[in-house]
Structure formats: structure tokens, C-alpha cells
Coordinates of C-alpha atoms in Angstrom, one line a residue:
M28 CA 18.8 3.1 12.0
Q29 CA 17.6 -0.3 11.4
T30 CA 18.1 -2.5 8.4
L31 CA 15.3 -5.2 7.3
T32 CA 16.3 -7.3 4.5
V33 CA 13.2 -8.5 1.7
E34 CA 15.3 -12.2 1.0
L35 CA 13.8 -12.8 -2.3
P36 CA 15.1 -16.4 -3.9
D37 CA 17.8 -14.2 -7.1
R38 CA 17.9 -11.1 -5.6
H39 CA 17.7 -9.0 -1.7
Y40 CA 17.0 -5.6 -0.8
P41 CA 17.0 -3.8 2.3
I42 CA 14.5 -1.8 4.5
H43 CA 16.0 1.4 5.9
V44 CA 14.2 2.5 8.8
G45 CA 15.2 5.7 11.0
P46 CA 15.1 9.6 11.1
G47 CA 17.5 11.9 8.7
L48 CA 17.7 9.2 6.2
L49 CA 17.2 11.5 3.4
D50 CA 20.6 12.9 3.8
D51 CA 22.7 10.0 3.7
V52 CA 24.2 9.4 0.5
S53 CA 25.7 6.0 1.9
L54 CA 22.7 4.8 1.6
L55 CA 21.7 5.4 -1.7
T56 CA 24.8 4.5 -3.3
P57 CA 25.1 1.0 -3.4
H58 CA 21.5 0.6 -5.3
L59 CA 22.1 3.1 -8.2
A60 CA 23.0 1.4 -11.6
G61 CA 25.1 4.1 -12.8
R62 CA 25.0 8.5 -12.2
Q63 CA 21.5 9.2 -14.2
V64 CA 19.4 9.7 -11.7
M65 CA 15.6 10.7 -11.9
I66 CA 13.3 11.3 -8.7
V67 CA 10.0 11.4 -9.4
T68 CA 8.1 13.2 -7.0
N69 CA 4.8 15.3 -6.6
E70 CA 3.3 19.2 -5.9
T71 CA 3.1 18.2 -1.5
V72 CA 6.3 16.5 -1.0
A73 CA 8.2 18.2 -3.5
P74 CA 8.6 21.9 -1.7
L75 CA 9.6 19.3 2.0
Y76 CA 11.9 16.9 0.4
L77 CA 12.8 17.3 -3.1
K78 CA 15.8 19.7 -2.4
R79 CA 17.3 17.8 0.2
L80 CA 17.5 14.3 -1.7
K81 CA 19.2 16.6 -4.8
A82 CA 21.3 17.6 -2.0
T83 CA 22.6 14.4 -0.9
L84 CA 22.9 12.9 -4.3
A85 CA 25.3 16.2 -5.8
D86 CA 27.8 13.7 -7.2
Y87 CA 25.4 13.1 -9.6
D88 CA 23.3 13.8 -12.7
V89 CA 19.8 14.0 -11.1
H90 CA 16.5 15.6 -12.6
E91 CA 13.3 15.4 -11.4
V92 CA 9.7 15.2 -12.4
I93 CA 6.9 16.8 -9.7
L94 CA 3.1 14.7 -10.8
P95 CA 0.4 16.4 -9.1
D96 CA -0.7 15.1 -5.9
G97 CA -3.7 12.0 -5.0
E98 CA -5.1 9.3 -6.3
A99 CA -6.7 10.3 -8.8
T100 CA -3.7 11.2 -10.5
K101 CA -2.7 7.0 -10.4
N102 CA -3.1 7.0 -14.4
L103 CA -1.0 6.0 -17.5
E104 CA -1.5 9.8 -18.3
H105 CA 1.1 10.6 -15.4
V106 CA 3.6 8.0 -15.8
E107 CA 4.0 8.6 -19.7
R108 CA 5.3 12.1 -17.7
I109 CA 7.8 10.1 -16.5
W110 CA 8.8 8.7 -19.0
D111 CA 9.0 12.0 -21.2
G112 CA 11.0 13.3 -18.3
L113 CA 13.4 10.6 -18.9
L114 CA 13.5 10.5 -22.6
A115 CA 14.3 13.9 -22.3
A116 CA 17.1 13.4 -20.5
G117 CA 18.5 11.5 -22.0
F118 CA 18.6 8.5 -19.3
N119 CA 19.7 4.8 -20.2
R120 CA 19.0 1.9 -18.8
R121 CA 21.2 2.5 -16.7
A122 CA 19.7 4.8 -14.7
T123 CA 17.5 4.9 -11.5
L124 CA 14.5 6.7 -10.1
I125 CA 13.8 7.1 -7.0
A126 CA 10.6 7.8 -5.6
L127 CA 10.2 9.8 -3.2
G128 CA 6.2 10.4 -2.0
G129 CA 3.5 8.0 -0.7
G130 CA 1.9 5.1 -2.3
V131 CA 0.9 6.7 -5.3
T132 CA 4.0 8.2 -6.6
G133 CA 5.6 4.7 -5.4
D134 CA 3.5 2.4 -7.6
M135 CA 3.8 5.1 -10.7
T136 CA 7.1 5.0 -10.3
G137 CA 8.2 1.6 -10.0
F138 CA 5.4 0.8 -13.5
A139 CA 7.5 3.7 -14.9
A140 CA 10.7 1.8 -14.1
A141 CA 9.5 -2.3 -15.2
C142 CA 8.7 -0.5 -18.6
Y143 CA 11.3 2.1 -19.8
Q144 CA 13.8 0.1 -21.8
R145 CA 12.1 -2.7 -20.6
G146 CA 13.0 -2.0 -17.0
I147 CA 15.5 0.1 -15.1
A148 CA 16.5 0.2 -11.5
F149 CA 14.3 2.1 -9.1
I150 CA 14.5 2.9 -5.1
Q151 CA 11.5 3.7 -2.2
V152 CA 11.4 6.6 -0.7
P153 CA 8.1 6.6 1.6
T154 CA 7.1 9.6 2.6
T155 CA 3.6 7.8 4.3
L156 CA 3.4 5.7 6.9
L157 CA 1.0 4.0 4.5
A158 CA 3.7 3.2 1.7
Q159 CA 6.6 3.0 4.7
V160 CA 4.8 -0.1 6.1
D161 CA 3.2 -1.9 3.0
S162 CA 3.0 0.3 -0.8
S163 CA 6.8 0.8 -0.5
V164 CA 7.9 -3.3 0.0
G165 CA 7.1 -6.3 -2.5
G166 CA 7.5 -4.6 -6.0
K167 CA 3.8 -4.3 -6.3
T168 CA 3.8 -1.1 -8.9
G169 CA 1.0 0.0 -11.4
V170 CA -2.0 3.0 -11.9
N171 CA -5.5 2.7 -12.0
H172 CA -8.1 2.3 -14.5
P173 CA -11.3 4.3 -14.1
R174 CA -13.3 0.1 -13.6
G175 CA -10.7 -0.8 -11.5
K176 CA -8.1 -0.2 -9.1
N177 CA -4.5 -1.3 -10.0
M178 CA -5.8 -3.1 -12.7
I179 CA -2.5 -1.7 -14.8
G180 CA 0.9 -3.4 -13.5
A181 CA 3.8 -5.5 -12.7
F182 CA 5.6 -6.8 -10.3
H183 CA 8.9 -5.0 -9.9
Q184 CA 10.9 -5.4 -7.0
P185 CA 13.0 -1.8 -6.0
R186 CA 16.9 -1.9 -5.0
A187 CA 16.6 -0.3 -1.5
V188 CA 13.5 0.8 0.4
I189 CA 14.9 3.9 2.4
V190 CA 12.3 5.2 5.5
D191 CA 13.2 8.1 6.7
T192 CA 11.0 8.6 10.4
D193 CA 11.3 12.2 10.8
T194 CA 8.9 12.9 7.0
L195 CA 5.5 11.6 9.4
N196 CA 6.1 15.2 10.9
T197 CA 5.2 16.7 8.2
L198 CA 2.0 14.3 6.8
P199 CA -1.6 15.2 7.8
A200 CA -3.7 13.7 10.6
R201 CA -5.3 12.2 7.9
E202 CA -2.7 10.3 5.9
L203 CA -1.8 9.3 8.9
T204 CA -4.4 7.3 10.2
A205 CA -5.0 6.0 6.9
G206 CA -2.2 4.7 6.9
L207 CA -2.6 2.8 10.7
A208 CA -4.9 0.7 9.0
E209 CA -2.8 -1.1 6.6
V210 CA -1.0 -1.2 10.4
I211 CA -3.4 -2.9 11.6
K212 CA -3.8 -5.5 9.0
Y213 CA -0.7 -7.4 9.6
G214 CA -2.0 -8.3 13.4
L215 CA -5.3 -9.5 11.9
I216 CA -3.9 -11.8 9.4
R217 CA -0.7 -12.9 11.1
D218 CA 0.0 -11.3 14.7
V219 CA -2.1 -11.3 17.4
D220 CA 0.2 -10.5 19.4
F221 CA 1.3 -7.4 17.7
M222 CA -2.2 -6.5 17.1
A223 CA -2.1 -6.5 21.2
W224 CA 0.6 -3.8 21.1
L225 CA -1.3 -1.7 19.0
E226 CA -4.1 -2.0 21.0
D227 CA -1.9 -0.8 23.9
N228 CA 0.0 2.6 22.1
M229 CA -2.5 3.6 19.1
A230 CA -3.7 6.3 21.4
G231 CA 0.3 7.3 20.8
L232 CA 1.2 6.6 17.8
R233 CA -1.5 9.2 16.7
A234 CA 0.7 11.8 18.9
L235 CA 3.0 11.3 16.2
D236 CA 5.3 9.3 18.8
A237 CA 8.7 8.7 17.5
A238 CA 10.1 5.3 18.8
L239 CA 6.5 3.7 19.0
L240 CA 6.2 4.7 14.6
T241 CA 9.5 3.1 13.9
E242 CA 8.4 0.0 16.1
A243 CA 4.6 -0.4 14.3
I244 CA 6.9 0.7 10.7
L245 CA 9.3 -2.6 11.6
K246 CA 7.4 -4.9 12.5
S247 CA 4.9 -4.1 9.7
C248 CA 7.8 -4.5 7.0
A249 CA 8.9 -7.6 8.7
I250 CA 5.4 -9.6 8.5
K251 CA 5.2 -7.6 5.1
A252 CA 8.7 -9.0 3.6
E253 CA 8.5 -12.2 5.2
I254 CA 4.9 -12.6 3.0
V255 CA 6.3 -11.9 0.3
V256 CA 9.5 -13.3 0.0
E257 CA 7.2 -16.4 0.5
D258 CA 4.9 -15.7 -2.4
E259 CA 6.0 -13.0 -4.1
T260 CA 3.7 -13.1 -7.6
E261 CA 0.9 -13.7 -5.2
Q262 CA -0.1 -16.7 -6.6
G263 CA -1.7 -17.5 -2.8
V264 CA -0.3 -16.2 0.9
R265 CA 0.2 -12.9 -0.6
A266 CA -3.4 -12.4 -1.2
H267 CA -4.1 -12.4 3.0
L268 CA -2.4 -9.0 2.7
N269 CA -5.1 -8.1 1.0
L270 CA -7.6 -8.1 4.2
G271 CA -10.6 -5.7 3.4
H272 CA -9.4 -4.6 0.2
T273 CA -11.9 -6.5 -2.3
F274 CA -15.0 -4.2 -0.2
G275 CA -12.4 -1.2 0.0
H276 CA -12.0 -1.2 -3.6
A277 CA -15.1 -1.0 -4.3
I278 CA -15.4 2.3 -2.4
E279 CA -12.7 3.2 -4.3
T280 CA -13.6 3.4 -7.4
A281 CA -17.4 3.5 -7.1
M282 CA -16.8 7.2 -4.9
G283 CA -13.9 7.9 -7.2
Y284 CA -10.2 8.0 -6.6
G285 CA -9.4 10.4 -4.4
R286 CA -12.0 10.8 -2.2
W287 CA -11.8 8.2 0.1
L288 CA -8.7 7.2 0.8
H289 CA -7.0 4.1 -0.4
G290 CA -6.8 4.1 4.5
E291 CA -9.9 4.7 5.1
A292 CA -11.6 2.4 2.5
V293 CA -9.4 -0.3 3.5
G294 CA -10.9 0.1 6.7
A295 CA -13.8 -0.2 6.4
G296 CA -13.1 -3.1 3.8
M297 CA -11.9 -4.8 6.6
M298 CA -14.3 -3.7 9.2
M299 CA -16.9 -5.5 6.9
A300 CA -14.4 -8.5 6.0
T301 CA -14.4 -9.5 10.0
A302 CA -18.4 -9.7 9.8
L303 CA -18.7 -11.6 7.6
S304 CA -16.3 -14.4 9.2
H305 CA -18.2 -13.9 12.0
R306 CA -21.5 -14.7 10.3
L307 CA -19.7 -18.1 8.5
G308 CA -19.1 -19.2 12.1
W309 CA -15.1 -18.6 12.5
L310 CA -15.2 -15.8 14.8
E311 CA -17.0 -15.1 17.9
A312 CA -19.0 -11.6 18.4
A313 CA -16.8 -10.6 21.1
T314 CA -14.1 -10.7 18.6
V315 CA -16.2 -8.1 15.9
T316 CA -16.0 -6.1 18.8
R317 CA -12.8 -6.0 19.8
V318 CA -11.9 -5.7 16.2
E319 CA -14.1 -2.2 15.5
A320 CA -13.0 -1.2 18.7
L321 CA -9.4 -1.4 17.6
L322 CA -10.8 0.6 13.8
T323 CA -12.3 3.6 16.4
A324 CA -9.3 4.1 18.5
A325 CA -7.0 4.8 14.9
G326 CA -9.1 7.0 14.0
L327 CA -10.6 5.0 11.2
P328 CA -14.6 4.7 9.4
R329 CA -16.3 1.5 9.4
H330 CA -19.6 2.4 7.6
A331 CA -19.5 2.4 3.8
P332 CA -20.7 5.5 1.6
T333 CA -24.4 6.7 1.8
Q334 CA -23.9 6.7 -2.8
V335 CA -22.7 3.1 -3.4
S336 CA -25.8 0.6 -3.5
A337 CA -25.1 -3.6 -3.0
E338 CA -25.5 -4.3 -6.0
R339 CA -22.7 -1.6 -7.0
F340 CA -20.4 -2.8 -4.3
L341 CA -20.6 -6.4 -6.4
E342 CA -20.4 -5.6 -9.4
L343 CA -16.6 -3.8 -8.1
M344 CA -16.3 -6.2 -6.2
H345 CA -16.9 -8.9 -9.5
L346 CA -13.7 -6.9 -11.1
D347 CA -11.1 -7.5 -8.6
K348 CA -7.5 -9.2 -9.2
K349 CA -8.5 -12.2 -7.2
V350 CA -12.0 -13.3 -9.1
M351 CA -11.4 -16.1 -10.6
D352 CA -14.0 -17.6 -13.7
K353 CA -16.4 -15.3 -11.8
R354 CA -16.1 -16.7 -8.8
L355 CA -15.6 -14.3 -5.6
R356 CA -12.4 -15.1 -4.1
L357 CA -12.3 -12.9 -0.5
V358 CA -9.5 -12.4 2.2
L359 CA -11.2 -13.3 5.3
L360 CA -10.1 -14.1 8.9
K361 CA -10.6 -17.4 10.6
A362 CA -9.2 -16.2 13.7
L363 CA -7.8 -13.4 14.7
G364 CA -4.2 -13.4 12.9
E365 CA -6.0 -16.6 11.0
A366 CA -6.5 -15.4 7.6
C367 CA -7.8 -17.3 4.5
I368 CA -8.5 -17.0 0.8
T369 CA -11.5 -18.4 -0.1
D370 CA -14.1 -18.6 -2.9
E371 CA -16.6 -21.0 -1.3
V372 CA -18.6 -18.3 0.3
D373 CA -22.4 -17.8 -1.2
E374 CA -22.9 -14.4 -2.7
A375 CA -26.1 -14.6 -1.1
Q376 CA -24.4 -13.9 1.8
V377 CA -22.2 -11.4 0.9
R378 CA -25.7 -9.4 -1.0
E379 CA -27.5 -9.4 2.8
L380 CA -23.8 -8.2 4.4
L381 CA -24.1 -5.2 2.0
E382 CA -27.6 -4.5 1.8
N383 CA -28.1 -4.3 5.6
W384 CA -24.3 -2.0 6.2
E385 CA -24.4 1.0 8.2
R386 CA -24.1 4.0 5.0
Q387 CA -22.8 7.3 6.0

């Protein structure tokens, strides 16, 4: 096991990474607020790991809420089922929620924790690559709205993040690929050497090489933690973590949540952001080709869906949380490893890019 620490100004929490961690109660005990524990998971993950985690917590008053799986369930209706479970169990402010699952489970569990009795403890136990490298770290929680992704939520930091890398052995290949989009993002925005490492090791990562996956998770979490410490509530540099997300969220919303996985949409969005950065004169054509080759090696889409017109893209992009005074604010690349956020891109250039982008 290896451990990183998220050192926020007024608190800190560990990120434990390694195999077999679901069975180690000593990793959980210091972070439980009391004896009441509610595990929130979904119908896919529960048959795989719920029994094990409950056995690890055998000395506690453990209940569970099992939700349907998928991005389409990430809404207030399903968060309310978590609150219903807490109330039915008679849980108080010293209860702890544990999110056992992917990004959707973690986001909803964290939001439920942020709101229940005005805030209770929660722990992230992510079981997908995307959640392990990104969504479980940093305290962003929330749900989708029919008009926009992640529009309702709160910043609420976990007490701990427990990454059992063995859970990746049951992850479907499509979900693994989606998680690689967020891993690639860290190289693009912050660490060119990490991007080069990914180019050299992508085949091994896709083949579930345990040592390579552990290294990728640790490096991704270290970069994410560093950025979160600099800007916990996304007033500045944390927005760089949204490279490709303004385009990607538009795809997810337009297509219906769950049709495209989040990482798939982000992959296409990062390609669009890279191409736009080139059009602005910030990146050379060879750099665009390099980014495209890495996304291709990861198995990620670079195209946009045929069903989403340029007009629909722009309509949804204007609902993005980064928009200020009705002006698009986009995360782009000044260079590999150097992201920026700007509202100075002429919308006509964005429209032209979208109108001419490959669709499938």
C-alpha cells in the first residue's frame, strides 16, 4: 500500500492505494465518526464487493442502500433514497456514509452526506478507474439536472479515499477506457513527462498491468491533490481539471446521460480543446497529432455524435458552470503541460470548429 495526503489549509485526509484494501478495517476506523455506517453502492458493484466490506465493518452498525447503476440515475430522486435509508435507520450526525462504487455513486453519496443534518462524514471507496484517479478526490459532489451536468451540488471533502486496485479486475473494458481519459488529462494540463510515460505504457495499462495501473493512479491522485490544495473551491487553477469537459458535458447532456460514458465524452472534448488551441496558434500541428495518437491508443473517441449540431453544442456549452456574464470560458492548452482558462475566444471560432468536426 502507498499513501498520499491531501493537505488542505484546515484539514487533511489520506488516499490509500493498493491491493486488498477492502479487507483492512484499520484504514477505515480512524475516519468513522461513530458506530453508525451506511454503505451506498449500486446493483452492479453490490454483488461483487458489498459483502466483503460489510464483513470488514462487522463491529459497526452497518446498513446499506443499493441504487440502480448508471449516469441516468445521478439525480435528486436517487439521493433522496440515501436520505430515506439514513432516516429509516435512525442515523444521527455521527453517522458515516461510505461510497462503494464509481463516480456516480461517489458524487451522490458525497452530496447526501453534505446535506444530511447539515453535513456528516463520508468515505470514498472507488471501484472504477475514473473514480480512483479523479472524482473520489477533491470534494466535488452533486447530481445532474436535465438541462446540465453536475448543476446541483456542494463541496464536501471525504474523510478518506480507499483505492483497492484489485477492484479494477472486475471493471468492464469500456469503463477502464473511460477512466484513462482522466489520466491522460493530467499529462496534458500539468505534466509532459507523465504524458510521455502514458505514451510508452498505454498498452500495459489497457491490459490491466497492476504495477502500471498503480503508478498511474498514484501520479493522477498526486496531481489532483496538488491542484485541489491550491484551489479547493475552483476559483482559479482547479478549473484546469475541466480540460475537455465543456465540450464533453454538452455531449453527455445532448445524448442523454449514460449513452456516452463521462470519460468517452471527455476524450472527444479534449481533442476538440486541443484542436481549438491549435487554431488559436498556441499548439503546433504535430502536438495535435500527438494528442490524437494518445487518445486513439487509449481507445477513446475523438469524433462527436452525429445527433449533436453545432447550435446544440453551443446552447449546452453556455450552461456550463464556468460561464460568466454569458461568456464562454474554456479550458485550453497554451502548450503541453500548460493549461489556461480563457473567455477571449471568439464564439465564431468555436462554432466553426464544431460545424466542421468529424461526426459518427
